Tab-separated table of C-alpha atoms and ligand atoms in Angstrom:
chain	number	residue	atom	x	y	z
A	96	UNK	CA	20.307	29.042	39.235
A	97	UNK	CA	22.496	29.286	36.277
A	98	UNK	CA	22.110	32.516	34.504
A	99	UNK	CA	20.909	31.577	31.034
A	100	UNK	CA	22.692	33.595	28.354
A	101	UNK	CA	20.599	32.148	25.473
A	102	UNK	CA	17.416	34.106	27.102
A	103	UNK	CA	18.434	37.228	25.597
A	104	UNK	CA	21.352	36.344	23.235
A	105	UNK	CA	19.960	33.327	21.474
A	106	UNK	CA	22.889	33.765	18.667
A	107	UNK	CA	25.465	33.788	21.377
A	108	UNK	CA	27.774	30.819	20.435
A	109	UNK	CA	30.947	31.480	22.547
A	110	UNK	CA	31.183	32.842	26.003
A	111	UNK	CA	33.161	32.904	29.164
A	112	UNK	CA	32.074	31.673	32.641
A	113	UNK	CA	33.449	30.237	35.681
A	114	UNK	CA	32.831	26.480	37.007
A	115	UNK	CA	30.503	26.627	39.967
A	116	UNK	CA	30.321	22.909	40.694
A	117	UNK	CA	31.980	19.701	39.598
A	118	UNK	CA	29.774	16.791	39.842
A	119	UNK	CA	31.753	13.315	39.991
A	120	UNK	CA	30.513	10.258	38.376
A	121	UNK	CA	28.351	8.043	40.579
A	122	UNK	CA	26.869	4.460	39.987
A	123	UNK	CA	24.170	5.539	38.045
A	124	UNK	CA	25.779	8.260	36.014
A	125	UNK	CA	29.235	7.467	34.577
A	126	UNK	CA	30.118	11.060	33.156
A	127	UNK	CA	31.642	13.942	34.887
A	128	UNK	CA	29.246	16.803	34.839
A	129	UNK	CA	29.804	20.717	35.528
A	130	UNK	CA	27.501	23.731	36.441
A	131	UNK	CA	28.758	27.208	35.625
A	132	UNK	CA	27.836	30.552	36.854
A	133	UNK	CA	26.283	31.364	33.431
A	134	UNK	CA	26.039	29.177	30.308
A	135	UNK	CA	24.715	29.775	26.650
A	136	UNK	CA	24.075	25.973	26.531
A	137	UNK	CA	20.477	25.058	26.023
A	138	UNK	CA	19.368	22.119	28.443
A	139	UNK	CA	16.715	19.840	27.027
A	140	UNK	CA	13.254	21.099	28.285
A	141	UNK	CA	10.022	22.436	26.546
A	142	UNK	CA	10.004	20.004	23.680
A	143	UNK	CA	13.386	21.318	22.463
A	144	UNK	CA	16.496	19.134	22.679
A	145	UNK	CA	19.741	20.237	24.219
A	146	UNK	CA	22.922	21.720	22.571
A	147	UNK	CA	26.032	20.066	22.304
A	148	UNK	CA	29.475	21.710	22.039
A	149	UNK	CA	32.997	22.184	23.719
A	150	UNK	CA	34.188	23.603	27.072
A	151	UNK	CA	38.022	24.970	27.112
A	152	UNK	CA	39.139	24.089	30.521
A	153	UNK	CA	42.857	25.323	31.190
A	154	UNK	CA	43.950	24.343	27.729
A	155	UNK	CA	41.897	21.189	27.702
A	156	UNK	CA	39.002	21.108	25.062
A	157	UNK	CA	36.302	18.825	26.599
A	158	UNK	CA	33.300	17.841	24.743
A	159	UNK	CA	29.808	18.429	26.149
A	160	UNK	CA	27.743	15.571	24.966
A	161	UNK	CA	24.597	16.334	26.974
A	162	UNK	CA	22.894	19.416	28.796
A	163	UNK	CA	20.075	19.113	31.392
A	164	UNK	CA	18.421	21.383	33.789
A	165	UNK	CA	17.784	20.534	37.251
A	166	UNK	CA	14.553	21.089	39.177
A	167	UNK	CA	16.125	24.080	41.086
A	168	UNK	CA	17.114	25.758	37.677
A	169	UNK	CA	20.723	24.967	37.103
A	170	UNK	CA	22.064	23.812	33.887
A	171	UNK	CA	24.159	20.650	34.050
A	172	UNK	CA	26.824	20.130	31.348
A	173	UNK	CA	27.951	16.267	30.916
A	174	UNK	CA	31.230	15.843	29.544
A	175	UNK	CA	32.266	12.950	27.376
A	176	UNK	CA	34.324	10.499	29.623
A	177	UNK	CA	37.235	10.053	27.420
A	178	UNK	CA	37.697	13.708	26.970
A	179	UNK	CA	37.807	14.344	30.630
A	180	UNK	CA	40.509	11.829	31.669
A	181	UNK	CA	43.179	13.812	30.953
A	182	UNK	CA	41.841	16.977	32.714
A	183	UNK	CA	40.722	15.025	35.966
A	184	UNK	CA	44.094	13.483	36.210
A	185	UNK	CA	45.548	16.855	36.434
A	186	UNK	CA	43.252	17.941	39.426
A	187	UNK	CA	40.754	19.552	36.835
A	188	UNK	CA	38.239	20.852	36.662
A	189	UNK	CA	37.638	22.567	39.849
A	190	UNK	CA	35.158	25.210	41.255
A	191	UNK	CA	36.097	28.642	40.597
A	192	UNK	CA	38.122	27.679	37.388
A	193	UNK	CA	37.694	29.788	34.177
A	194	UNK	CA	35.994	28.347	31.304
A	195	UNK	CA	35.130	29.273	27.674
A	196	UNK	CA	32.089	27.638	25.961
A	197	UNK	CA	31.447	26.922	22.426
A	198	UNK	CA	28.128	25.760	21.141
A	199	UNK	CA	28.035	23.434	18.220
A	200	UNK	CA	26.499	25.966	15.719
A	201	UNK	CA	25.016	23.514	13.075
A	202	UNK	CA	23.030	21.773	15.714
A	203	UNK	CA	21.795	24.943	17.642
A	204	UNK	CA	20.769	26.396	14.062
A	205	UNK	CA	18.725	23.292	13.275
A	206	UNK	CA	17.076	23.428	16.651
A	207	UNK	CA	16.159	26.973	16.291
A	208	UNK	CA	14.851	26.577	12.625
A	209	UNK	CA	12.648	23.521	13.996
A	210	UNK	CA	11.621	25.338	17.114
A	211	UNK	CA	10.677	28.716	15.751
A	212	UNK	CA	9.091	26.739	12.784
A	213	UNK	CA	6.726	24.973	15.251
A	214	UNK	CA	5.628	28.345	16.628
A	215	UNK	CA	4.473	29.403	13.261
A	216	UNK	CA	3.019	26.282	12.323
A	217	UNK	CA	0.930	25.956	15.630
A	218	UNK	CA	0.032	29.700	15.128
A	219	UNK	CA	-1.194	28.941	11.481
A	220	UNK	CA	-3.341	25.715	12.690
A	221	UNK	CA	-5.005	28.252	15.106
A	222	UNK	CA	-5.410	30.986	12.611
A	223	UNK	CA	-7.042	28.854	9.854
A	224	UNK	CA	-8.774	26.056	11.668
A	225	UNK	CA	-8.958	26.971	15.426
A	226	UNK	CA	-6.846	23.691	16.408
A	227	UNK	CA	-4.630	24.104	19.280
A	228	UNK	CA	-1.284	22.561	19.842
A	229	UNK	CA	-1.030	20.484	23.031
A	230	UNK	CA	2.412	19.171	22.643
A	231	UNK	CA	5.621	19.256	20.660
A	232	UNK	CA	8.467	16.727	20.125
A	233	UNK	CA	11.927	17.252	18.505
A	234	UNK	CA	13.321	14.171	17.335
A	235	UNK	CA	16.612	13.672	15.465
A	236	UNK	CA	15.165	13.304	11.932
A	237	UNK	CA	11.602	14.869	12.343
A	238	UNK	CA	9.509	16.882	14.673
A	239	UNK	CA	6.033	16.518	15.640
A	240	UNK	CA	3.287	18.571	17.125
A	241	UNK	CA	-0.076	17.289	18.614
A	242	UNK	CA	-3.289	18.869	17.599
A	243	UNK	CA	-6.495	18.880	19.743
A	244	UNK	CA	-8.813	18.078	16.821
A	245	UNK	CA	-10.724	15.011	15.914
A	246	UNK	CA	-9.800	15.256	12.224
A	247	UNK	CA	-7.393	16.865	9.652
A	248	UNK	CA	-8.138	16.683	6.069
A	249	UNK	CA	-5.202	16.686	3.518
A	250	UNK	CA	-6.282	20.129	2.314
A	251	UNK	CA	-5.828	21.448	5.924
A	252	UNK	CA	-2.465	20.047	6.124
A	253	UNK	CA	-1.466	21.710	2.777
A	254	UNK	CA	-3.307	25.082	3.881
A	255	UNK	CA	-1.322	25.066	7.198
A	256	UNK	CA	1.698	24.468	5.417
A	257	UNK	CA	1.158	27.205	2.806
A	258	UNK	CA	0.290	29.803	5.392
A	259	UNK	CA	3.345	28.874	7.499
A	260	UNK	CA	5.578	29.411	4.523
A	261	UNK	CA	3.978	32.758	3.791
A	262	UNK	CA	4.985	33.993	7.123
A	263	UNK	CA	8.398	32.542	6.539
A	264	UNK	CA	9.086	34.142	3.308
A	265	UNK	CA	7.774	37.516	4.658
A	266	UNK	CA	10.787	37.340	6.996
A	267	UNK	CA	8.999	38.712	9.844
A	268	UNK	CA	10.897	39.777	13.177
A	269	UNK	CA	10.882	37.496	16.106
A	270	UNK	CA	11.036	39.252	19.255
A	271	UNK	CA	11.806	38.241	23.097
A	272	UNK	CA	10.299	40.096	25.881
A	273	UNK	CA	9.477	39.828	29.428
A	274	UNK	CA	5.900	40.778	30.904
A	275	UNK	CA	4.471	40.090	34.253
A	276	UNK	CA	1.994	36.938	34.281
A	277	UNK	CA	-1.024	39.550	34.801
A	278	UNK	CA	0.131	41.490	31.581
A	279	UNK	CA	0.325	38.212	29.867
A	280	UNK	CA	-2.998	37.019	30.596
A	281	UNK	CA	-4.345	40.496	29.091
A	282	UNK	CA	-2.334	39.958	25.837
A	283	UNK	CA	-4.001	36.712	24.719
A	284	UNK	CA	-1.212	34.359	24.364
A	285	UNK	CA	-1.501	31.201	22.244
A	286	UNK	CA	-0.348	29.251	25.162
A	287	UNK	CA	0.148	30.348	28.747
A	288	UNK	CA	2.587	28.093	30.974
A	289	UNK	CA	1.117	26.171	33.861
A	290	UNK	CA	4.160	27.373	36.057
A	291	UNK	CA	3.613	30.090	38.755
A	292	UNK	CA	6.106	32.437	37.596
A	293	UNK	CA	5.933	36.280	38.292
A	294	UNK	CA	7.940	36.943	34.907
A	295	UNK	CA	7.065	35.424	31.596
A	296	UNK	CA	9.415	35.224	28.580
A	297	UNK	CA	7.375	35.772	25.502
A	298	UNK	CA	8.394	35.066	21.920
A	299	UNK	CA	6.420	37.086	19.389
A	300	UNK	CA	6.367	36.598	15.539
A	301	UNK	CA	5.370	39.664	14.411
A	302	UNK	CA	1.440	40.325	13.913
A	303	UNK	CA	1.405	36.361	13.912
A	304	UNK	CA	2.097	34.626	17.186
A	305	UNK	CA	2.529	35.464	20.809
A	306	UNK	CA	3.600	32.677	23.190
A	307	UNK	CA	5.544	31.911	26.498
A	308	UNK	CA	8.544	29.938	25.777
A	309	UNK	CA	11.892	29.382	27.206
A	310	UNK	CA	13.690	28.010	23.967
A	311	UNK	CA	16.044	29.358	21.163
A	312	UNK	CA	14.443	30.889	18.278
A	313	UNK	CA	15.735	32.624	15.210
A	314	UNK	CA	15.440	36.313	14.941
A	315	UNK	CA	13.415	36.738	11.871
A	316	UNK	CA	11.045	33.973	10.164
A	317	UNK	CA	13.157	33.984	6.947
A	318	UNK	CA	15.787	31.912	8.758
A	319	UNK	CA	13.507	28.940	9.257
A	320	UNK	CA	13.876	28.551	5.685
A	321	UNK	CA	10.753	26.609	5.086
A	322	UNK	CA	8.441	24.213	6.493
A	323	UNK	CA	7.454	20.952	5.261
A	324	UNK	CA	4.467	18.767	6.671
A	325	UNK	CA	4.792	14.955	6.324
A	326	UNK	CA	2.907	12.225	7.942
A	327	UNK	CA	-0.277	12.717	9.909
A	328	UNK	CA	-1.692	10.072	12.487
A	329	UNK	CA	-4.330	9.551	15.096
A	330	UNK	CA	-3.349	9.769	18.783
A	331	UNK	CA	-5.399	9.357	21.840
A	332	UNK	CA	-5.566	13.246	22.147
A	333	UNK	CA	-6.036	14.172	18.570
A	334	UNK	CA	-3.733	14.299	15.432
A	335	UNK	CA	-0.007	14.111	15.389
A	336	UNK	CA	1.627	16.003	12.493
A	337	UNK	CA	5.246	15.359	11.662
A	338	UNK	CA	7.072	18.177	10.117
A	339	UNK	CA	10.665	19.358	9.197
A	340	UNK	CA	12.098	22.828	8.880
A	341	UNK	CA	14.967	24.514	7.079
A	342	UNK	CA	17.968	22.111	6.411
A	343	UNK	CA	15.921	19.070	7.503
A	344	UNK	CA	13.312	19.831	4.818
A	345	UNK	CA	16.042	19.823	2.196
A	346	UNK	CA	17.504	16.516	3.551
A	347	UNK	CA	14.206	14.864	3.860
A	348	UNK	CA	13.220	15.942	0.422
A	349	UNK	CA	16.621	14.679	-0.858
A	350	UNK	CA	16.078	11.281	0.620
A	351	UNK	CA	12.614	11.106	-0.614
A	352	UNK	CA	13.783	11.979	-4.184
A	353	UNK	CA	16.672	9.289	-3.844
A	354	UNK	CA	13.961	6.411	-2.990
A	355	UNK	CA	11.567	7.753	-5.836
A	356	UNK	CA	14.326	7.906	-8.401
A	357	UNK	CA	15.408	4.356	-7.556
A	358	UNK	CA	11.587	3.138	-7.702
A	359	UNK	CA	11.427	4.870	-11.039
A	360	UNK	CA	14.574	3.181	-12.551
A	361	UNK	CA	13.149	-0.243	-11.745
A	362	UNK	CA	10.111	0.622	-13.781
A	363	UNK	CA	11.878	2.723	-16.274
A	364	UNK	CA	9.425	5.323	-15.639
A	365	UNK	CA	9.176	8.917	-14.771
A	366	UNK	CA	8.980	9.912	-11.070
A	367	UNK	CA	5.466	10.806	-10.927
A	368	UNK	CA	4.326	7.788	-12.940
A	369	UNK	CA	5.682	5.387	-10.061
A	370	UNK	CA	2.277	5.129	-8.031
A	371	UNK	CA	0.532	4.097	-11.548
A	372	UNK	CA	3.432	1.638	-12.305
A	373	UNK	CA	3.100	-0.023	-8.884
A	374	UNK	CA	-0.807	-0.220	-9.376
A	375	UNK	CA	-0.252	-1.739	-12.632
A	376	UNK	CA	2.180	-4.337	-11.279
A	377	UNK	CA	-0.131	-5.326	-8.349
A	378	UNK	CA	-2.817	-5.869	-10.927
A	379	UNK	CA	-0.549	-8.002	-13.001
A	380	UNK	CA	0.586	-10.059	-9.847
A	381	UNK	CA	-3.067	-10.633	-8.992
A	382	UNK	CA	-3.843	-11.878	-12.590
A	383	UNK	CA	-0.717	-13.837	-12.485
A	384	UNK	CA	-1.809	-15.466	-9.238
A	385	UNK	CA	-5.128	-16.375	-10.472
A	386	UNK	CA	-3.726	-17.934	-13.751
A	387	UNK	CA	-1.390	-19.969	-11.703
A	388	UNK	CA	-3.978	-21.305	-9.220
A	389	UNK	CA	-6.287	-22.224	-12.209
A	390	UNK	CA	-3.262	-24.029	-13.923
A	391	UNK	CA	-2.378	-25.877	-10.765
A	392	UNK	CA	-6.184	-26.942	-10.276
A	393	UNK	CA	-6.074	-28.269	-13.834
A	394	UNK	CA	-2.708	-30.061	-13.331
A	395	UNK	CA	-3.863	-31.441	-10.002
A	396	UNK	CA	-7.249	-32.652	-11.693
A	397	UNK	CA	-5.315	-34.457	-14.692
A	398	UNK	CA	-2.762	-36.095	-12.507
A	399	UNK	CA	-5.699	-37.353	-10.106
A	400	UNK	CA	-7.241	-38.850	-13.039
A	401	UNK	CA	-4.103	-40.691	-14.293
A	402	UNK	CA	-3.361	-41.938	-10.831
A	403	UNK	CA	-6.963	-43.042	-10.369
A	404	UNK	CA	-6.774	-45.076	-13.641
A	405	UNK	CA	-3.561	-46.864	-12.336
A	406	UNK	CA	-4.509	-47.438	-8.787
A	407	UNK	CA	-4.926	-50.812	-7.592
A	408	UNK	CA	-8.413	-51.899	-6.550
A	409	UNK	CA	-9.192	-53.338	-2.933
A	410	UNK	CA	-12.608	-53.842	-1.186
A	411	UNK	CA	-14.479	-51.978	-4.166
A	412	UNK	CA	-12.236	-48.733	-3.970
A	413	UNK	CA	-9.241	-47.619	-5.479
A	414	UNK	CA	-6.134	-46.752	-3.394
A	415	UNK	CA	-3.776	-43.972	-4.351
A	416	UNK	CA	-0.580	-43.546	-2.696
A	417	UNK	CA	1.454	-40.339	-3.898
A	418	UNK	CA	4.274	-38.295	-2.390
A	419	UNK	CA	5.210	-34.818	-3.983
A	420	UNK	CA	8.515	-33.475	-3.833
A	421	UNK	CA	7.861	-30.521	-6.047
A	422	UNK	CA	4.489	-29.514	-4.912
A	423	UNK	CA	3.438	-28.175	-1.801
A	424	UNK	CA	0.793	-29.327	0.921
A	425	UNK	CA	-1.956	-27.313	-0.595
A	426	UNK	CA	-1.267	-28.965	-3.826
A	427	UNK	CA	-1.424	-32.297	-2.252
A	428	UNK	CA	-4.755	-31.400	-0.796
A	429	UNK	CA	-6.061	-30.289	-4.399
A	430	UNK	CA	-4.870	-33.783	-5.791
A	431	UNK	CA	-6.452	-35.711	-2.921
A	432	UNK	CA	-9.769	-33.765	-3.226
A	433	UNK	CA	-9.801	-34.205	-7.020
A	434	UNK	CA	-8.807	-37.849	-6.768
A	435	UNK	CA	-11.684	-38.791	-4.482
A	436	UNK	CA	-14.480	-36.874	-6.292
A	437	UNK	CA	-14.464	-38.398	-9.745
A	438	UNK	CA	-17.265	-40.807	-9.306
A	439	UNK	CA	-15.186	-43.623	-8.538
A	440	UNK	CA	-14.860	-44.771	-4.812
A	441	UNK	CA	-11.398	-44.160	-3.979
A	442	UNK	CA	-8.707	-43.222	-0.878
A	443	UNK	CA	-5.770	-40.910	-1.577
A	444	UNK	CA	-2.864	-41.090	0.815
A	445	UNK	CA	-1.014	-38.118	-0.160
A	446	UNK	CA	2.171	-36.331	1.148
A	447	UNK	CA	4.400	-33.253	0.034
A	448	UNK	CA	7.990	-33.507	1.358
A	449	UNK	CA	8.358	-29.825	0.265
A	450	UNK	CA	9.214	-27.726	3.425
A	451	UNK	CA	6.868	-27.616	5.402
A	452	UNK	CA	6.291	-31.280	4.986
A	453	UNK	CA	2.874	-32.684	5.389
A	454	UNK	CA	0.066	-35.556	4.847
A	455	UNK	CA	-3.268	-35.300	3.481
A	456	UNK	CA	-5.538	-38.452	3.633
A	457	UNK	CA	-8.931	-38.293	1.890
A	458	UNK	CA	-11.651	-40.851	0.750
A	459	UNK	CA	-14.663	-40.535	-1.491
A	460	UNK	CA	-17.679	-39.005	0.234
A	461	UNK	CA	-19.501	-41.832	2.425
A	462	UNK	CA	-16.529	-44.381	2.294
A	463	UNK	CA	-16.130	-46.739	5.104
A	464	UNK	CA	-12.598	-45.875	6.313
A	465	UNK	CA	-11.928	-43.154	8.958
A	466	UNK	CA	-9.063	-40.784	7.603
A	467	UNK	CA	-8.904	-38.772	10.862
A	468	UNK	CA	-8.170	-41.946	12.993
A	469	UNK	CA	-5.712	-43.186	10.328
A	470	UNK	CA	-3.969	-39.824	10.237
A	471	UNK	CA	-3.715	-39.779	14.004
A	472	UNK	CA	-2.413	-43.266	14.199
A	473	UNK	CA	0.283	-42.761	11.543
A	474	UNK	CA	1.328	-39.391	13.162
A	475	UNK	CA	1.411	-40.790	16.848
A	476	UNK	CA	4.489	-42.852	15.701
A	477	UNK	CA	6.464	-39.864	14.414
A	478	UNK	CA	4.961	-37.126	16.929
A	479	UNK	CA	3.355	-34.977	14.104
A	480	UNK	CA	0.285	-32.919	14.558
A	481	UNK	CA	-3.029	-32.986	12.549
A	482	UNK	CA	-6.334	-34.219	12.478
A	483	UNK	CA	-9.616	-34.098	10.478
A	484	UNK	CA	-12.924	-35.876	9.728
A	485	UNK	CA	-13.871	-39.384	8.341
A	486	UNK	CA	-13.526	-38.337	4.840
A	487	UNK	CA	-10.639	-35.739	5.108
A	488	UNK	CA	-7.740	-35.426	7.283
A	489	UNK	CA	-4.344	-33.192	7.144
A	490	UNK	CA	-1.279	-32.869	9.282
A	491	UNK	CA	2.228	-31.607	9.360
A	492	UNK	CA	5.409	-33.857	10.001
A	493	UNK	CA	9.082	-32.727	10.889
A	494	UNK	CA	11.423	-32.240	8.170
A	495	UNK	CA	13.549	-35.519	8.918
A	496	UNK	CA	10.465	-37.816	8.755
A	497	UNK	CA	10.295	-40.516	5.859
A	498	UNK	CA	6.714	-39.302	4.376
A	499	UNK	CA	6.878	-42.294	1.857
A	500	UNK	CA	7.335	-44.816	4.805
A	501	UNK	CA	4.328	-43.227	6.661
A	502	UNK	CA	2.210	-43.474	3.392
A	503	UNK	CA	3.076	-47.117	2.961
A	504	UNK	CA	2.187	-47.707	6.880
A	505	UNK	CA	-1.278	-46.019	6.215
A	506	UNK	CA	-1.804	-48.014	3.031
A	507	UNK	CA	-1.041	-51.191	4.983
A	508	UNK	CA	-3.431	-50.437	7.808
A	509	UNK	CA	-6.404	-49.962	5.146
A	510	UNK	CA	-5.433	-53.067	3.309
A	511	UNK	CA	-5.202	-55.073	6.444
B	642	ZN	ZN1	9.659	28.413	21.572
């Protein structure tokens, strides 16, 4: 097992050790990796993601890009392939070689802020609403925890955030201690680990939270900075709460502010007036859409009346043939319906050549032709799709089709 220096010295960012094993790349894993006698690098575990940093190996500064733990408790340091080439060529590294490790301080500080923030937030949800945390996830942008609860109100979100920030502002000490499992059971931990371990590492936020955890934490809650709760969503188990702490909270707020500022500028409005402006725009859009629909209906009616007047008559009905290049198929449909319902027996053979092009065939109710059959017949020659009833049929044609030719063909069929 690797001795884990971060257990007792979570602020330790530089350490000396000795290489224990060099693991050569395999088919599945292209990177070299190393285990050390002791390490301050945190491996991904318990919801917290791994550290990154550097190893000094006989004058070569090698990047550690990932750190994982094995089932038997060893910490594996994965080395960036490009960084290792030179070292490997020189016969390095080797077991027994002295090594100096450096942890990326910014990344570690960020993880400690998020992770300790999670302890405080989970405890606040218990204290205020008796909602236990069942899992924790740390991503690159935000963190989340899953609460075992059926519902969570916006007021409860604000309540837990407020209580957590109080604990942060009070700058309470965060202590590490070790107890036996039997002792731990008596202490009333927020969460007991499932593993059968004799000794448990406890993290205590003074007079607020006590839980077993192997992660890295700040040594006083003030270093968390602040906690900001964001999205909540239902999951199978309960409710997921997204949150960010410390530097991440500032970055997220900065990004939100940027987006909101851009939106406000589009409306020439104040930031807090943006939702109102959006609501107003939606209403305006809805009204404009309705006006457009009414205008199109009137236009279709007027065009249909004019077309009906000029249409030739055959077998006691007017035949209107019309192709629209600047109106879509739904307008063609409107036009055909209007033209065949003006009290004069009529057939309307209409096309739209706008993308996607289409055909609409309609006749006045009770007419003797069969629009569905006529459309099918015309479409069969060009492989289009569509159909309908005796009085109304509609279909689509491919962009390369000559719609006007198809209309002529249909008119010819009716006339014959
Ligand atoms: Zn922890």
